[in-house]
Amino acid sequence: MNPATPFTSESDNISVLLQAFERGGSFFLMGHIDPDGDCLGALAGLSNLLAGAGGDNEIIVYEEIPKKFELAFSGLKTGVSLYDEDIPLEDCDALIALDCSDIDRLKPARDRLERIREQSGRPQLINIDHHEDNSHFGNINLVVPSAAATGEIILDLAEKAGLEIDFSAARALALAILADTGFFRYSNTSRRVIEKVLRLMDEGVDLYEINRSLYASHRPGVIQLLGRALTSLRTAAGGKIAYLKLRNIDYQLTGTGPEDREGFVNYARDIDGVEVGLIFSEEEEGIKVSFRSNEYLRVNDIAGKFGGGGHPRAAGCLLDCDLDKAVETIIAEVEKHV
Amino acid sequence: MNPATPFTSESDNISVLLQAFERGGSFFLMGHIDPDGDCLGALAGLSNLLAGAGGDNEIIVYEEIPKKFELAFSGLKTGVSLYDEDIPLEDCDALIALDCSDIDRLKPARDRLERIREQSGRPQLINIDHHEDNSHFGNINLVVPSAAATGEIILDLAEKAGLEIDFSAARALALAILADTGFFRYSNTSRRVIEKVLRLMDEGVDLYEINRSLYASHRPGVIQLLGRALTSLRTAAGGKIAYLKLRNIDYQLTGTGPEDREGFVNYARDIDGVEVGLIFSEEEEGIKVSFRSNEYLRVNDIAGKFGGGGHPRAAGCLLDCDLDKAVETIIAEVEKHV
């Protein structure tokens, strides 16, 4: 692989990337912190594809894989390691970052990785992502905002590279796509992406199995937590804003944690007449705010004002204040734009 | 149309039905009480198809169409009437019942309809449905339990009959199919049914629009009601049963009604390790119980013991007692089978 080359088009990136895959070598695969189904499904899918093609690779995660995403790792041909300082990041041909809009999203490893790269220029960084605001931090950047999921980009790559898509890879990639399209319910669902999932079904992928894994493996405490969040519902701006709140005590009393509130914010967004749905969550690092919008508001711009980011219709930020103050600050800002 | 003929196979029924459609004539279209998305989407879809083919038809409903299903009726070429005693049921060539497992499900009109039919033998009854336990109450019965939705049967019929499937019909049928497959998430989702929806997308159907209509048009009170239901969650049989309760006061305090609790029961079913999820709802007619199962329990058999019915994985019944007694009775029965 060449050192940091200034690529002029995505197609250049794709051909260099395909060459890298063909050449094989050893790869570390990493996703972002608080990984979602697309991130983990893309990791497992790509890992299986590279292993099938004879390459050497290992997935590095920062925390245990949430139960609902474990299905993507079933039948995995390679290893998954929890990140620690002893992982020899320098000992690979390239580190592939999946679904990360910025090198910051490799946070637990970022500082060390940057230090190592400054000293030796290695490992090379391959950045594969579908976030519009991706900072192109890699030596190779394959950023496809038109893709519904990073898993979709991996599938396209595999087909271009002629890699064999076996059942485990197909299931992991289907899980990635279904997670990031909300099982075809979000506005990023194109005819094209449904057809791709149909192709994965040809490999034996069972949508009901993926559905059960993604959406039907809640603990009772999580349902209780959702109940608490929903009863906190308030609206603002004449009903154009709806928001939910979760306090530390809600997590404690239900035996849950912030990782269990994924998707809750959609309930606020999915109210008639609402443009922006939000959830405010009291967590160790501060007040986490998730934004979802329906039609026109670019919530990544608003989250960006508070040091956050994301997609135009799904974004987040972190505030260092108490929950009520966070609600007041953010709602006042959102009200200006709806 | 011939008088009640003993049909020997579904294909006989289909050809008689297609002849009826080709001959045109006047039809009343009726669904079941408490209509769901499949019922209403199939009604609107068939109505548009028959109107497009030059037939005369009218949809009869028993109550106002819930807002989330209105999209199916957008662009409707014919009329929708609220049932009353003055609707001239006798003045049509055939009454087509859609998504009704039994003539009882035509309840508000049933007694009068049976009386009229006893006297004159008219109108003929055409029964189109996908419920396994359908009682074949029609003169023509097209019962296809392998279909994911009644909307799917209508689509197949339209293609067999060579009827033109315009945008409004396509959208209504897609809504029917998506409602009854939970947007491809339920176990009845086959590759075949996804391909059919892709064909409907060729007519310009927008899945996101249907998603917004079905799932994203809640009133804030409905979300509050869901919150109340979810915080009522209890489990039994070592976690194989999970159930929710809604009392009259929950509806009152949130400004909602029983029609707003559709889908709530799935939250109980979708808990890890649960085989049967239930919701008990205190309503005017008594305690309504909805059952959902995951893998093996035929909940229509259990609901049947209490005078109810439905599908093996989704059924319901009505109890004439107080809520706590209903919970006790039903849970004791379900516990025997999980």
XYZ file of C-alpha atoms in Angstrom:
676
model
C 0.000 0.000 0.000
C 1.298 3.451 -0.816
C 1.727 6.091 1.851
C -0.809 8.910 2.115
C -1.695 9.597 -1.495
C -3.916 12.520 -2.457
C -6.821 10.747 -4.103
C -8.856 12.710 -6.557
C -11.994 10.619 -6.735
C -13.807 7.840 -4.954
C -13.131 5.545 -7.865
C -9.379 5.982 -7.325
C -9.944 5.059 -3.712
C -11.957 2.027 -4.647
C -9.317 0.678 -6.993
C -6.519 1.202 -4.460
C -8.687 -0.441 -1.832
C -9.482 -3.394 -4.053
C -5.768 -3.793 -4.764
C -5.109 -3.800 -1.031
C -7.731 -6.488 -0.501
C -6.406 -8.561 -3.397
C -2.876 -8.314 -2.083
C -4.134 -9.567 1.266
C -1.971 -8.682 4.230
C -2.941 -8.105 7.793
C -5.673 -5.739 8.854
C -7.076 -4.469 12.101
C -10.742 -3.574 11.769
C -12.153 -0.931 14.080
C -15.511 0.772 14.475
C -16.657 3.750 16.470
C -17.344 4.033 20.184
C -20.927 3.143 21.211
C -21.155 0.959 18.109
C -24.518 0.447 16.433
C -25.768 -2.396 14.265
C -24.372 -0.962 11.046
C -20.920 -0.493 12.550
C -20.756 -3.990 14.057
C -22.426 -5.711 11.115
C -20.012 -4.035 8.705
C -17.044 -5.062 10.880
C -18.142 -8.690 11.055
C -19.095 -8.757 7.382
C -15.803 -7.312 6.152
C -13.848 -9.546 8.526
C -15.513 -12.646 7.096
C -14.987 -11.455 3.537
C -11.283 -10.731 4.059
C -10.777 -14.032 5.868
C -12.517 -15.837 3.029
C -10.143 -14.134 0.596
C -7.144 -15.404 2.554
C -6.194 -12.183 4.345
C -5.308 -11.967 8.000
C -7.507 -9.734 10.094
C -8.764 -9.059 13.574
C -11.626 -6.924 14.855
C -10.912 -4.593 17.752
C -13.802 -3.331 19.876
C -13.775 -1.107 22.950
C -16.478 -2.833 24.917
C -18.422 -6.061 24.922
C -20.667 -6.517 21.902
C -24.298 -5.810 22.871
C -26.409 -8.949 22.821
C -28.721 -7.722 20.070
C -25.802 -7.404 17.657
C -24.133 -10.712 18.525
C -25.878 -12.421 15.611
C -23.570 -10.551 13.231
C -20.584 -12.292 14.846
C -22.064 -15.764 14.733
C -19.859 -17.883 12.459
C -17.083 -15.275 12.472
C -13.936 -16.737 10.962
C -11.480 -14.530 12.821
C -10.962 -13.059 16.268
C -12.460 -10.149 18.163
C -10.255 -8.426 20.738
C -11.134 -5.877 23.352
C -8.902 -2.868 22.844
C -6.112 -2.326 25.340
C -2.725 -0.647 25.226
C -1.015 -3.947 24.408
C -2.800 -4.422 21.086
C 0.080 -3.949 18.619
C -1.581 -1.366 16.390
C 1.722 -0.914 14.541
C 1.818 -4.573 13.509
C -0.622 -4.486 10.626
C -0.564 -3.337 7.052
C -3.614 -1.209 7.508
C -6.170 -0.304 10.095
C -9.636 -0.151 8.565
C -12.025 2.229 10.312
C -15.671 1.444 9.563
C -18.631 3.786 10.023
C -16.406 6.434 11.699
C -17.009 9.993 10.551
C -13.821 11.212 12.215
C -10.660 9.806 13.755
C -12.065 11.061 17.077
C -14.621 8.277 16.879
C -11.771 5.772 17.333
C -11.433 7.472 20.685
C -10.061 4.881 23.115
C -7.301 4.108 20.616
C -7.004 7.451 18.891
C -4.199 9.194 20.822
C -1.962 6.154 20.779
C -2.730 5.479 17.128
C -1.849 9.044 16.139
C 1.417 8.859 18.125
C 2.420 5.604 16.445
C 1.526 6.949 13.014
C 3.549 10.130 13.555
C 6.615 8.091 14.458
C 6.488 5.464 11.714
C 3.869 6.462 9.197
C 2.232 3.111 9.909
C -0.265 1.620 10.077
C -2.005 2.993 7.046
C -5.559 4.108 7.722
C -8.442 3.022 5.515
C -11.617 4.976 6.189
C -14.876 3.424 4.916
C -18.002 5.281 5.884
C -21.342 6.688 4.745
C -21.543 9.770 6.992
C -21.892 12.924 4.941
C -19.698 14.896 7.357
C -16.825 12.382 7.269
C -13.514 14.225 7.697
C -11.593 12.009 5.226
C -8.996 11.197 7.856
C -7.628 8.095 6.128
C -4.876 7.407 3.640
C -7.624 5.786 1.638
C -11.081 7.221 2.063
C -14.132 5.515 0.726
C -16.933 7.805 1.825
C -20.285 7.177 0.144
C -23.007 9.376 1.655
C -25.552 7.953 -0.783
C -25.169 4.524 0.819
C -27.827 3.730 3.405
C -25.283 1.967 5.591
C -21.593 1.223 5.813
C -22.683 -2.385 5.395
C -24.012 -1.492 1.952
C -20.611 -0.062 0.939
C -18.914 -3.255 2.107
C -21.347 -5.343 0.081
C -20.680 -3.259 -3.040
C -16.935 -3.561 -2.472
C -17.176 -7.315 -2.060
C -19.055 -7.604 -5.326
C -16.589 -5.350 -7.140
C -13.682 -7.328 -5.720
C -15.327 -10.605 -6.610
C -15.036 -11.795 -3.016
C -17.152 -14.776 -2.099
C -20.072 -13.688 0.088
C -20.764 -16.620 2.363
C -23.722 -16.980 4.714
C -22.059 -15.430 7.777
C -20.869 -12.402 5.826
C -24.263 -12.054 4.161
C -26.091 -12.154 7.497
C -23.737 -9.638 9.100
C -24.109 -7.222 6.178
C -27.887 -7.658 6.097
C -27.997 -6.890 9.819
C -25.899 -3.771 9.196
C -28.213 -2.545 6.426
C -31.419 -3.415 8.277
C -30.200 -1.705 11.441
C -29.346 1.539 9.649
C -32.511 1.599 7.521
C -34.713 0.692 10.516
C -35.826 -2.410 8.625
C -36.574 -0.330 5.501
C -38.537 2.249 7.455
C -36.179 5.217 7.325
C -36.018 7.713 4.474
C -32.651 6.294 3.351
C -34.418 3.146 2.123
C -34.122 2.962 -1.635
C -35.352 0.317 -3.990
C -31.674 -0.426 -4.577
C -30.959 -1.264 -0.949
C -34.005 -3.551 -0.719
C -32.784 -5.405 -3.796
C -29.385 -5.814 -2.154
C -30.993 -7.378 0.902
C -32.948 -9.707 -1.398
C -29.613 -10.814 -2.848
C -28.340 -11.506 0.655
C -31.498 -13.549 1.273
C -30.345 -15.747 -1.606
C -27.466 -16.799 0.663
C -29.985 -18.005 3.225
C -30.289 -14.863 5.337
C -33.487 -14.946 7.424
C -34.972 -11.492 8.043
C -37.081 -12.706 10.944
C -33.951 -13.968 12.703
C -32.342 -10.553 12.271
C -35.513 -8.815 13.410
C -35.642 -10.971 16.532
C -32.018 -10.167 17.226
C -32.269 -6.416 16.665
C -35.673 -5.673 18.115
C -36.935 -8.618 20.096
C -34.307 -9.349 22.648
C -35.091 -6.700 25.211
C -34.798 -7.340 28.903
C -37.897 -6.436 30.935
C -35.898 -3.582 32.505
C -35.371 -2.014 29.080
C -39.115 -1.998 28.424
C -39.660 -0.431 31.841
C -36.991 2.163 30.984
C -38.779 2.941 27.721
C -42.018 3.338 29.677
C -40.327 5.860 31.944
C -38.863 7.765 29.012
C -42.216 7.934 27.206
C -44.136 9.183 30.221
C -41.586 12.066 30.393
C -42.678 13.274 26.938
C -43.033 17.036 26.507
C -43.532 19.189 23.433
C -42.378 22.700 22.476
C -42.651 25.164 19.582
C -46.343 24.463 19.149
C -45.763 20.750 18.773
C -42.891 20.891 16.276
C -40.457 19.722 18.948
C -40.996 16.687 21.187
C -38.496 15.516 23.774
C -37.899 12.806 26.320
C -35.750 12.786 29.442
C -33.936 9.991 31.224
C -32.307 10.567 34.585
C -29.692 8.496 36.316
C -32.383 7.199 38.675
C -34.373 5.794 35.732
C -31.400 3.645 34.765
C -30.788 2.600 38.373
C -34.365 1.609 39.159
C -34.701 -0.489 36.014
C -31.246 -2.070 36.166
C -30.330 -0.615 32.785
C -27.740 1.699 31.299
C -27.477 4.333 28.566
C -26.719 1.626 25.988
C -30.313 0.464 26.492
C -31.941 3.698 25.331
C -31.033 3.210 21.658
C -33.955 4.088 19.440
C -36.012 5.739 22.178
C -35.615 9.155 20.552
C -37.595 7.941 17.530
C -40.751 7.896 19.627
C -40.454 11.664 20.042
C -39.724 12.181 16.346
C -42.644 9.979 15.293
C -45.361 12.241 16.652
C -47.733 13.884 14.235
C -46.569 17.398 13.374
C -43.152 16.995 14.998
C -40.101 18.079 13.019
C -37.493 17.378 15.703
C -37.494 14.664 18.350
C -34.884 14.661 21.108
C -33.843 12.640 24.103
C -31.801 14.028 26.986
C -29.958 11.437 29.007
C -28.124 11.978 32.293
C -24.886 9.999 31.982
C -21.433 9.808 33.530
C -19.821 11.980 30.865
C -22.541 14.631 31.004
C -25.938 15.119 29.379
C -26.139 13.243 26.110
C -28.551 14.718 23.591
C -29.802 12.788 20.574
C -31.571 14.630 17.759
C -33.806 13.211 15.039
C -35.570 15.272 12.381
C -38.221 14.445 9.827
C -38.284 16.774 6.860
C -36.025 19.770 6.758
C -33.969 20.520 9.866
C -30.279 19.612 9.583
C -29.798 18.448 13.142
C -26.094 17.741 12.596
C -25.641 21.513 12.183
C -27.341 22.146 15.530
C -25.456 19.358 17.301
C -22.298 20.797 15.732
C -22.821 24.089 17.587
C -22.460 22.114 20.801
C -19.422 20.108 19.706
C -21.379 17.159 18.309
C -22.276 15.930 14.821
C -23.868 13.184 12.774
C -26.272 12.954 9.863
C -28.717 15.673 8.743
C -31.616 13.642 10.185
C -29.820 11.966 13.129
C -27.174 13.622 15.275
C -25.952 13.983 18.840
C -23.910 16.059 21.264
C -22.737 16.072 24.887
C -23.340 18.906 27.362
C -21.458 19.555 30.572
C -24.265 20.873 32.794
C -27.302 19.524 34.616
C -30.215 17.952 32.787
C -32.703 20.801 33.145
C -30.154 23.339 31.959
C -29.326 21.130 28.968
C -33.012 20.885 28.027
C -33.422 24.654 28.315
C -30.304 25.418 26.240
C -30.947 22.945 23.442
C -34.689 23.539 23.109
C -34.053 27.310 22.920
C -31.621 26.720 20.057
C -33.849 24.249 18.197
C -36.843 26.581 18.539
C -35.008 29.140 16.386
C -34.991 26.733 13.458
C -38.420 25.056 13.353
C -72.873 -14.909 -10.394
C -74.196 -18.342 -9.474
C -75.926 -19.038 -6.200
C -73.985 -20.822 -3.467
C -71.937 -23.383 -5.368
C -69.890 -26.004 -3.574
C -66.399 -25.164 -4.764
C -63.853 -27.903 -4.684
C -60.636 -25.929 -4.866
C -59.269 -22.428 -4.496
C -58.569 -22.332 -8.212
C -62.290 -22.827 -8.923
C -62.984 -19.937 -6.600
C -60.413 -17.774 -8.302
C -61.820 -18.360 -11.755
C -65.399 -17.658 -10.623
C -64.163 -14.551 -8.864
C -62.262 -13.348 -11.893
C -65.381 -13.889 -14.019
C -67.351 -11.794 -11.522
C -64.790 -9.001 -11.737
C -64.712 -9.163 -15.531
C -68.499 -9.043 -15.713
C -68.372 -5.937 -13.512
C -71.541 -5.176 -11.646
C -72.050 -3.485 -8.333
C -70.199 -4.446 -5.189
C -70.254 -3.438 -1.578
C -66.848 -3.911 0.054
C -66.710 -4.551 3.775
C -63.963 -5.294 6.285
C -64.015 -6.428 9.864
C -64.759 -4.448 12.998
C -61.724 -2.681 14.553
C -60.121 -2.679 11.105
C -56.343 -2.820 10.827
C -54.045 -1.617 8.058
C -54.348 -4.791 6.020
C -58.140 -4.726 6.114
C -58.414 -1.059 5.145
C -55.578 -1.154 2.615
C -57.138 -4.189 0.935
C -60.540 -2.466 0.838
C -59.152 0.706 -0.715
C -56.924 -1.238 -3.089
C -59.698 -3.511 -4.357
C -62.096 -0.585 -4.629
C -59.654 1.317 -6.854
C -58.987 -1.767 -8.958
C -62.678 -2.501 -9.514
C -63.415 1.150 -10.279
C -60.532 1.190 -12.747
C -62.046 -1.876 -14.417
C -65.374 -0.081 -14.786
C -67.277 -1.794 -11.992
C -69.463 0.043 -9.542
C -68.482 -0.271 -5.900
C -68.659 1.332 -2.523
C -66.758 0.684 0.689
C -68.753 0.368 3.901
C -67.028 0.918 7.233
C -68.435 0.873 10.765
C -66.446 3.724 12.203
C -64.259 6.579 11.078
C -61.036 5.498 9.411
C -58.121 5.919 11.844
C -55.765 8.692 10.761
C -52.783 6.398 10.307
C -54.648 4.391 7.657
C -56.096 7.372 5.777
C -53.220 7.278 3.309
C -54.711 4.110 1.807
C -57.839 6.096 0.881
C -55.995 9.019 -0.655
C -56.939 9.153 -4.341
C -59.833 6.722 -3.842
C -62.021 6.641 -6.966
C -65.227 5.651 -5.202
C -67.117 6.385 -2.025
C -66.791 5.305 1.576
C -69.971 5.115 3.649
C -70.429 4.656 7.346
C -72.689 1.660 7.876
C -76.229 2.314 8.990
C -79.524 0.475 8.649
C -80.410 2.461 5.528
C -77.489 1.162 3.459
C -79.285 -0.987 0.864
C -77.281 -4.164 1.355
C -79.696 -6.000 -0.939
C -78.977 -3.640 -3.836
C -75.682 -5.055 -5.025
C -74.575 -8.052 -7.016
C -72.172 -9.134 -4.331
C -70.866 -8.092 -0.979
C -67.128 -8.668 -0.745
C -65.843 -9.285 2.775
C -62.117 -8.647 3.124
C -59.839 -9.929 5.903
C -62.830 -11.368 7.822
C -62.297 -14.826 9.247
C -65.988 -15.252 9.998
C -69.302 -13.608 9.172
C -69.358 -12.548 12.839
C -66.574 -10.115 12.023
C -69.078 -8.156 9.885
C -70.823 -7.641 13.180
C -72.653 -4.315 12.954
C -74.212 -5.481 9.668
C -74.262 -9.215 10.236
C -77.757 -9.859 11.616
C -79.427 -7.680 9.020
C -77.308 -9.141 6.254
C -78.201 -12.704 7.242
C -81.900 -11.824 7.393
C -81.841 -10.267 3.933
C -79.942 -13.202 2.514
C -82.368 -15.731 4.015
C -85.275 -13.935 2.376
C -83.857 -13.362 -1.093
C -80.621 -15.286 -1.397
C -78.996 -11.988 -2.225
C -76.557 -10.395 -2.054
C -74.006 -13.024 -2.841
C -71.118 -13.098 -0.401
C -67.506 -13.139 -1.577
C -65.061 -13.947 1.183
C -61.412 -13.023 0.569
C -59.090 -13.588 3.487
C -55.766 -14.985 4.691
C -56.786 -16.148 8.183
C -56.085 -19.829 8.644
C -59.254 -20.291 10.738
C -61.554 -18.675 8.170
C -64.998 -20.312 8.313
C -65.583 -20.165 4.522
C -68.862 -18.323 5.028
C -69.115 -16.978 1.472
C -70.654 -18.177 -1.749
C -67.195 -17.705 -3.150
C -64.331 -18.205 -0.725
C -60.813 -17.213 -1.558
C -58.922 -18.097 1.585
C -55.146 -18.162 1.221
C -53.453 -18.730 4.593
C -50.026 -18.680 2.937
C -50.536 -15.028 1.981
C -48.927 -12.582 4.391
C -51.866 -10.198 4.036
C -55.274 -9.919 2.429
C -53.656 -7.099 0.429
C -51.291 -9.655 -1.079
C -54.241 -11.800 -2.226
C -55.852 -8.745 -3.856
C -52.592 -7.929 -5.636
C -52.327 -11.502 -6.951
C -55.950 -11.397 -8.092
C -55.414 -8.070 -9.855
C -52.456 -9.501 -11.731
C -54.339 -12.677 -12.636
C -57.299 -10.616 -13.821
C -55.048 -8.267 -15.751
C -56.485 -5.280 -13.924
C -54.499 -2.071 -14.183
C -52.739 -1.343 -10.901
C -52.577 2.420 -10.672
C -50.665 4.412 -8.075
C -53.500 4.735 -5.555
C -54.278 1.025 -5.682
C -50.573 0.184 -5.447
C -50.097 2.415 -2.415
C -53.161 1.021 -0.643
C -52.041 -2.578 -1.251
C -48.471 -1.810 -0.171
C -49.832 -0.282 3.027
C -51.908 -3.416 3.605
C -48.914 -5.712 3.131
C -46.521 -3.565 5.155
C -49.008 -3.262 8.009
C -49.543 -7.027 8.246
C -45.842 -7.912 7.888
C -44.777 -5.208 10.354
C -42.723 -3.652 7.570
C -41.134 -7.023 6.760
C -40.335 -7.750 10.393
C -42.826 -10.506 11.148
C -42.244 -14.179 10.451
C -44.760 -14.105 7.587
C -42.306 -12.048 5.513
C -41.174 -14.106 2.563
C -38.855 -13.176 -0.259
C -41.951 -13.360 -2.445
C -43.834 -10.674 -0.535
C -40.820 -8.327 -0.565
C -40.613 -8.745 -4.339
C -44.300 -7.879 -4.609
C -43.739 -4.670 -2.685
C -40.816 -3.862 -4.990
C -43.230 -4.218 -7.929
C -45.597 -1.787 -6.212
C -42.654 0.602 -5.780
C -42.403 0.568 -9.581
C -45.754 2.381 -9.580
C -44.206 5.149 -7.480
C -45.092 3.860 -4.020
C -42.900 5.509 -1.377
C -42.176 3.251 1.608
C -41.132 6.148 3.800
C -44.506 7.818 3.226
C -46.252 4.610 4.290
C -43.956 4.245 7.272
C -44.714 7.805 8.360
C -48.406 7.133 8.004
C -48.428 3.804 9.858
C -45.910 4.474 12.586
C -45.110 8.144 12.755
C -48.375 9.929 13.219
C -48.966 9.376 16.893
C -50.513 11.991 19.082
C -48.483 12.849 22.213
C -51.234 11.216 24.278
C -50.675 7.898 22.523
C -46.988 7.973 23.416
C -47.925 8.758 27.024
C -50.384 5.846 26.918
C -47.645 3.549 25.639
C -45.419 4.766 28.479
C -48.122 3.836 30.980
C -48.628 0.426 29.407
C -44.904 -0.341 29.407
C -44.373 0.630 33.035
C -47.144 -1.884 33.903
C -45.022 -4.741 32.499
C -44.982 -7.967 34.515
C -43.680 -11.428 33.716
C -44.840 -14.948 34.625
C -43.832 -18.586 34.044
C -40.188 -17.798 34.691
C -40.141 -15.113 32.032
C -41.899 -17.050 29.259
C -44.977 -14.851 29.639
C -44.908 -11.039 29.689
C -48.010 -8.892 29.982
C -49.157 -5.313 30.030
C -52.268 -3.739 31.512
C -54.250 -0.679 30.524
C -57.043 0.618 32.706
C -59.834 2.954 31.811
C -58.049 5.691 33.756
C -54.973 5.366 31.516
C -57.085 6.166 28.484
C -58.841 9.024 30.281
C -55.708 10.717 31.586
C -53.990 10.628 28.199
C -57.038 11.554 26.135
C -56.851 8.312 24.189
C -58.991 5.267 23.506
C -58.582 1.531 22.939
C -57.998 2.113 19.210
C -54.711 3.782 20.218
C -53.181 0.708 21.843
C -52.620 -1.161 18.579
C -49.198 -2.793 18.523
C -48.530 -2.265 22.231
C -48.724 -6.015 22.885
C -45.649 -6.556 20.707
C -43.485 -4.911 23.360
C -44.369 -7.737 25.744
C -43.773 -10.402 23.092
C -40.417 -8.884 22.107
C -38.688 -9.580 25.403
C -35.823 -12.028 25.470
C -37.023 -15.473 26.482
C -40.716 -14.633 26.157
C -42.951 -17.030 24.264
C -46.249 -15.212 24.846
C -46.861 -11.494 25.199
C -50.273 -10.199 26.235
C -52.072 -6.959 26.862
C -55.186 -6.652 29.018
C -57.301 -3.621 28.299
C -60.254 -2.368 30.338
C -62.903 -1.367 27.794
C -66.601 -0.740 27.556
C -67.402 -4.241 26.289
C -65.253 -5.949 28.910
C -61.602 -6.864 29.260
C -60.002 -7.239 25.868
C -57.031 -9.579 25.766
C -54.537 -9.642 22.907
C -52.118 -12.537 22.577
C -48.883 -12.728 20.583
C -46.556 -15.701 20.506
C -43.074 -16.202 19.127
C -42.234 -19.796 18.370
C -44.645 -22.545 19.210
C -47.767 -21.582 21.170
C -50.968 -21.479 19.079
C -52.561 -18.519 20.808
C -55.700 -18.741 18.653
C -56.406 -22.058 20.388
C -56.138 -20.399 23.809
C -58.182 -17.367 22.773
C -60.702 -19.813 21.330
C -61.294 -21.329 24.786
C -62.565 -17.903 25.836
C -64.707 -17.322 22.765
C -62.037 -15.517 20.747
C -59.810 -16.442 17.813
C -57.251 -15.243 15.303
C -53.939 -16.465 13.935
C -51.614 -19.002 15.614
C -49.216 -16.168 16.520
C -51.742 -13.330 17.018
C -55.158 -13.712 18.585
C -57.623 -12.090 20.942
C -60.637 -12.583 23.169
C -63.034 -10.632 25.383
C -63.722 -11.392 29.064
C -66.703 -10.274 31.082
C -65.085 -9.696 34.496
C -62.782 -7.169 36.147
C -59.233 -6.615 34.959
C -57.414 -8.379 37.772
C -59.639 -11.432 37.467
C -59.045 -11.502 33.702
C -55.285 -11.400 34.224
C -55.465 -14.208 36.753
C -57.690 -16.414 34.563
C -55.778 -15.984 31.329
C -52.273 -16.183 32.790
C -53.238 -19.398 34.624
C -54.380 -20.893 31.307
C -51.349 -19.735 29.331
C -48.991 -21.032 32.037
C -50.221 -24.555 31.306
C -48.891 -24.348 27.762
C -45.463 -22.654 27.939
